[in-house]
Short mmCIF file of N, CA and C in Angstrom, two decimals:
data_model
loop_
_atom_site.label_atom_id
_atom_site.label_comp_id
_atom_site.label_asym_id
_atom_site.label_seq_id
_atom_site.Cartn_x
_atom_site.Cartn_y
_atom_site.Cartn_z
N UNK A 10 -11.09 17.31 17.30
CA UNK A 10 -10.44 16.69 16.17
C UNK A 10 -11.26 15.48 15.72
N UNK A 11 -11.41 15.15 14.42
CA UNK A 11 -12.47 14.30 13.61
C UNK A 11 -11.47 13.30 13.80
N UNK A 12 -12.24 12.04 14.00
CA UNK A 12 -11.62 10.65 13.31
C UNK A 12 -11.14 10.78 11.99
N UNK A 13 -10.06 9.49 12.09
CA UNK A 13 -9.87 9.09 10.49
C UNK A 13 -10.90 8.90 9.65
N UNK A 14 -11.68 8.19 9.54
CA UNK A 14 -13.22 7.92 8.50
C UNK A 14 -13.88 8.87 9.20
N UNK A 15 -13.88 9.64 9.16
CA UNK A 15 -14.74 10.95 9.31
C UNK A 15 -14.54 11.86 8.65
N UNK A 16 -13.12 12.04 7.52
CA UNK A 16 -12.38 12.49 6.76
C UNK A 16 -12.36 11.87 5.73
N UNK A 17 -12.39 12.77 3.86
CA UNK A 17 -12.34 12.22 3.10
C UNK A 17 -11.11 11.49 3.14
N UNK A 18 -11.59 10.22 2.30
CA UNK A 18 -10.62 8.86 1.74
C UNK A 18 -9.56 10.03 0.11
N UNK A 19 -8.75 10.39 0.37
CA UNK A 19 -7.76 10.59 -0.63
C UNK A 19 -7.19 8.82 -1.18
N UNK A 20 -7.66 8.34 -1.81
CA UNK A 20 -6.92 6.68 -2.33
C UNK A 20 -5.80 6.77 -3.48
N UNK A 21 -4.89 6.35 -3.16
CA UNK A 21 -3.82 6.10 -4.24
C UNK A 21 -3.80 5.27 -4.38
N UNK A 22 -3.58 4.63 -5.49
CA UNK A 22 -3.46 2.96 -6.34
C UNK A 22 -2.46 2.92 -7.34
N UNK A 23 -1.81 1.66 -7.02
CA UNK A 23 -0.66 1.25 -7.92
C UNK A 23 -0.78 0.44 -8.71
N UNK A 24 -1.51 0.20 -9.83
CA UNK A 24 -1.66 -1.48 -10.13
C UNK A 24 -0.75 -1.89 -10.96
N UNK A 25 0.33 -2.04 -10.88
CA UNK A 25 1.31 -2.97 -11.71
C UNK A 25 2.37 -2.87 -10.27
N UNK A 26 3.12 -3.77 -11.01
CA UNK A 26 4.64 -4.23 -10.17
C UNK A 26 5.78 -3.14 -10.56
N UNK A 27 6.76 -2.96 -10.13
CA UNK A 27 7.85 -2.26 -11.01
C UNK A 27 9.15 -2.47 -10.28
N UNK A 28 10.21 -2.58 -11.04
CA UNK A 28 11.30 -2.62 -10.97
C UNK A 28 12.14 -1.94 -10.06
N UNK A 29 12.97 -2.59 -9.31
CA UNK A 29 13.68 -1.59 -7.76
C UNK A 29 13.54 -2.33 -6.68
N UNK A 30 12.54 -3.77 -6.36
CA UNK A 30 13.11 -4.46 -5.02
C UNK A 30 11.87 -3.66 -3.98
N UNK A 31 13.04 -4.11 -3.12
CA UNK A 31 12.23 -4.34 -1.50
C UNK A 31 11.94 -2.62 -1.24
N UNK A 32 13.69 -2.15 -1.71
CA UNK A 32 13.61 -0.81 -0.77
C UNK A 32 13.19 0.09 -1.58
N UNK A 33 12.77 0.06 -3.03
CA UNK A 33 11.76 0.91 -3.80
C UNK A 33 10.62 0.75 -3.51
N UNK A 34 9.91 -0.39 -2.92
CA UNK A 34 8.33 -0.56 -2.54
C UNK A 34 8.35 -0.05 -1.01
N UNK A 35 8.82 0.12 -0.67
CA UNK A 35 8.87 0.37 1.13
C UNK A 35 9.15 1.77 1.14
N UNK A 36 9.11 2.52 -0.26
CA UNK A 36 9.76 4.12 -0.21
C UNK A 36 8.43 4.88 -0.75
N UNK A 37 7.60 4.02 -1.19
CA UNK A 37 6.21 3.92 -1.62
C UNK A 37 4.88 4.85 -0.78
N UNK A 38 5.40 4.88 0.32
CA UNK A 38 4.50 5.17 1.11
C UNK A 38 4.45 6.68 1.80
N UNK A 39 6.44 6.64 1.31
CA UNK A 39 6.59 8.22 2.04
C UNK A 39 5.59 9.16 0.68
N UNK A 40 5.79 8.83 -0.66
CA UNK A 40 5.56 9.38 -1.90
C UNK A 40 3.95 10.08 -1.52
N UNK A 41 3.62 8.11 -1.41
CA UNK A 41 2.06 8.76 -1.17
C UNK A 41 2.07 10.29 0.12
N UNK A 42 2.77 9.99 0.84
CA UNK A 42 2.16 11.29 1.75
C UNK A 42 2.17 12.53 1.71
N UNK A 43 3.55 12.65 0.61
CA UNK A 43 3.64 13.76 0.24
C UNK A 43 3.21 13.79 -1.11
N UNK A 44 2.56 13.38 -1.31
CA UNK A 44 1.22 13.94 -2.48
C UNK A 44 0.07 13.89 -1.90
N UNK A 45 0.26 13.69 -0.91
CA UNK A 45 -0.98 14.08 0.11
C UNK A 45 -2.56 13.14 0.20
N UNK A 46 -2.26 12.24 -0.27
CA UNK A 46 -2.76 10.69 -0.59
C UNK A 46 -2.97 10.42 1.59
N UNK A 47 -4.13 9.74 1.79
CA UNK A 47 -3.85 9.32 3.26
C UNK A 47 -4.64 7.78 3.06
N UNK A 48 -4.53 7.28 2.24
CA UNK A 48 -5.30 5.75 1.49
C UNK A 48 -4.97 5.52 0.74
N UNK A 49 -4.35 3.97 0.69
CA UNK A 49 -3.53 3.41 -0.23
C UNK A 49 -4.89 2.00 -0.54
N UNK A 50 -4.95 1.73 -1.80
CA UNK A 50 -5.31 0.54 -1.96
C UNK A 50 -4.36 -0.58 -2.93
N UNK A 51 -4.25 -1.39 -1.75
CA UNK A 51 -2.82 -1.95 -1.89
C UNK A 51 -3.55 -3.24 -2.76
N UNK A 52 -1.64 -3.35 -3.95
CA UNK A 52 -1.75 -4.41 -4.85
C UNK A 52 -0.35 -4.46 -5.15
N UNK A 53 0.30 -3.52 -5.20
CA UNK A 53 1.55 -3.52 -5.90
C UNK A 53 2.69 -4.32 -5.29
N UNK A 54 2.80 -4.50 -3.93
CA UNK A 54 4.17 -5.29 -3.63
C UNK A 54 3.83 -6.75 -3.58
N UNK A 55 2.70 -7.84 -3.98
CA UNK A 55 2.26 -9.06 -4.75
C UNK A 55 2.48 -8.68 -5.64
N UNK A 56 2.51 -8.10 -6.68
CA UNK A 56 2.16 -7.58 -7.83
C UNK A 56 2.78 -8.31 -9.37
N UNK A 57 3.09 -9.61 -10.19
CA UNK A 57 3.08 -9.69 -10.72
C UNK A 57 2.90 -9.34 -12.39
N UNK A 58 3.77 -7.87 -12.86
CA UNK A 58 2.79 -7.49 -13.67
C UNK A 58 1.61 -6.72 -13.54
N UNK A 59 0.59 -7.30 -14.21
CA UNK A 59 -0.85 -6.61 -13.76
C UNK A 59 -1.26 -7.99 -13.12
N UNK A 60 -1.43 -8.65 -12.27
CA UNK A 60 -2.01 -9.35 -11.64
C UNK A 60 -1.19 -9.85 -10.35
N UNK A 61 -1.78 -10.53 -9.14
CA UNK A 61 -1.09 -10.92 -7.89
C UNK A 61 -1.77 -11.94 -7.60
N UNK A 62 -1.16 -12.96 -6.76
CA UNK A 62 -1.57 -13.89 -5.86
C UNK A 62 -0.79 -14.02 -4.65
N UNK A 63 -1.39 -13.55 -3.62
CA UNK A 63 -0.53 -13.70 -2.30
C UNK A 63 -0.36 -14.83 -1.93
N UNK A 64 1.14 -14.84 -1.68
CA UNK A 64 1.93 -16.21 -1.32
C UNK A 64 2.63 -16.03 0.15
N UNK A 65 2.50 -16.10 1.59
CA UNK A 65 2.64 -15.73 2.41
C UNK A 65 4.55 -15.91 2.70
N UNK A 66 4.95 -17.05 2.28
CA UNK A 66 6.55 -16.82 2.12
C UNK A 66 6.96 -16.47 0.88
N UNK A 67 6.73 -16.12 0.23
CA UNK A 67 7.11 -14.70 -1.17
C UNK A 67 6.86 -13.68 -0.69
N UNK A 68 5.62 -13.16 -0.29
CA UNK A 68 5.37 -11.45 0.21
C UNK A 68 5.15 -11.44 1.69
N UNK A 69 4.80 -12.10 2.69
CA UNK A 69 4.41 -12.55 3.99
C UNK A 69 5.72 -10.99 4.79
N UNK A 70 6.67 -10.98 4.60
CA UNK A 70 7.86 -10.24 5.37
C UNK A 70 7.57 -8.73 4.82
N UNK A 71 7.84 -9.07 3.45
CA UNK A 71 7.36 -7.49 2.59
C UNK A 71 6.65 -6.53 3.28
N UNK A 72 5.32 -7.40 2.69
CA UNK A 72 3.64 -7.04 3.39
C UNK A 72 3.41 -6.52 4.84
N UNK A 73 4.07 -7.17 6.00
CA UNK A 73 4.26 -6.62 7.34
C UNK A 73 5.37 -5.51 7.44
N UNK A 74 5.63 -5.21 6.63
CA UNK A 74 7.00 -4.51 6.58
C UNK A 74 6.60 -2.56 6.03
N UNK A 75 6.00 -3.31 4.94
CA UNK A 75 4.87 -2.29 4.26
C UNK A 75 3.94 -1.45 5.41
N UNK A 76 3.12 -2.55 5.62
CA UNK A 76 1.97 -2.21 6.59
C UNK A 76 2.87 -0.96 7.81
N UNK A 77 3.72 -1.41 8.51
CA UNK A 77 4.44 -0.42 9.29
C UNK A 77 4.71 0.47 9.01
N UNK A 78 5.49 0.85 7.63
CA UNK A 78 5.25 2.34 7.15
C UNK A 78 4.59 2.87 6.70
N UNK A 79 3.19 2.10 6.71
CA UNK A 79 2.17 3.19 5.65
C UNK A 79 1.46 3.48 7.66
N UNK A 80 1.43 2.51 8.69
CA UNK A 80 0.90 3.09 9.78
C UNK A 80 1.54 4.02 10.41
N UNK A 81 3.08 4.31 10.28
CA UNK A 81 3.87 5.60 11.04
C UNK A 81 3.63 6.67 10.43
N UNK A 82 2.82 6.67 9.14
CA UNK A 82 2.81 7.69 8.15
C UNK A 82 1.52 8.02 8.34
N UNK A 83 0.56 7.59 9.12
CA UNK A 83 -0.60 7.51 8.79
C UNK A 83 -1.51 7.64 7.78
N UNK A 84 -0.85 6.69 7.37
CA UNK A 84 -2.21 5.95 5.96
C UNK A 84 -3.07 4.60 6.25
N UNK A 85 -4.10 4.53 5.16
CA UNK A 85 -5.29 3.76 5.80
C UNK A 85 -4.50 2.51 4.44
N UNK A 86 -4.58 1.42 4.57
CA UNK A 86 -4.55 0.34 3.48
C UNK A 86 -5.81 -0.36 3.17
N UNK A 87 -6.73 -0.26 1.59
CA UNK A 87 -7.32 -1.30 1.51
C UNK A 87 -6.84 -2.51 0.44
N UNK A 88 -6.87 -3.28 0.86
CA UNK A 88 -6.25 -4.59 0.03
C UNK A 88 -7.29 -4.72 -1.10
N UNK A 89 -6.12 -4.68 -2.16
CA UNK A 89 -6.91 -4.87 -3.07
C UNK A 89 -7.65 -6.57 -3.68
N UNK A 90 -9.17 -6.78 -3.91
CA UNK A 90 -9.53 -8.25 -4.51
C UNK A 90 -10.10 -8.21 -5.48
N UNK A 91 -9.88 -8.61 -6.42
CA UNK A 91 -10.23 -8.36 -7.64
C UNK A 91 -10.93 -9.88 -7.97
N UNK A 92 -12.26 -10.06 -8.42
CA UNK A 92 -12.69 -11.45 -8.65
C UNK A 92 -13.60 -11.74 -9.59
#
């Protein structure tokens, strides 16, 4: 059996924010898997609109929260930086 990066990167990207809270972004991840996505490049739960600035007590709980279900699901996260 191949490693993870030994396997193509399928990447899904969200770039805006949207409406629905904590437990619409945390439902985010099952979606990706069953569209068969195994890489997320993450922006959307900072997400302001079209733009973010991570604020560690605004998204800090989210973000670790996130991260756990995209790892039980096995998906890869790259954070998105835009500069």
């Amino acid at each position: 059996m191949s490693e993870w990066y030994e396997k193509s990167l399928r990447i899904a990207a969200m770039q805006c924010n949207f409406e629905g809270g904590r437990e619409q972004t945390l439902a985010v991840p099952a979606k990706w898997q069953e569209m068969g996505f195994n890489t997320e490049q993450l922006f959307h739960p900072m997400a302001d609109a079209y733009s973010a600035l991570f604020d560690e007590k605004l998204h800090g709980a989210l973000l670790a929260d996130y991260l756990k279900e995209t790892r039980a699901r096995g998906l890869r996260v790259i954070v998105y930086l835009n500069v």
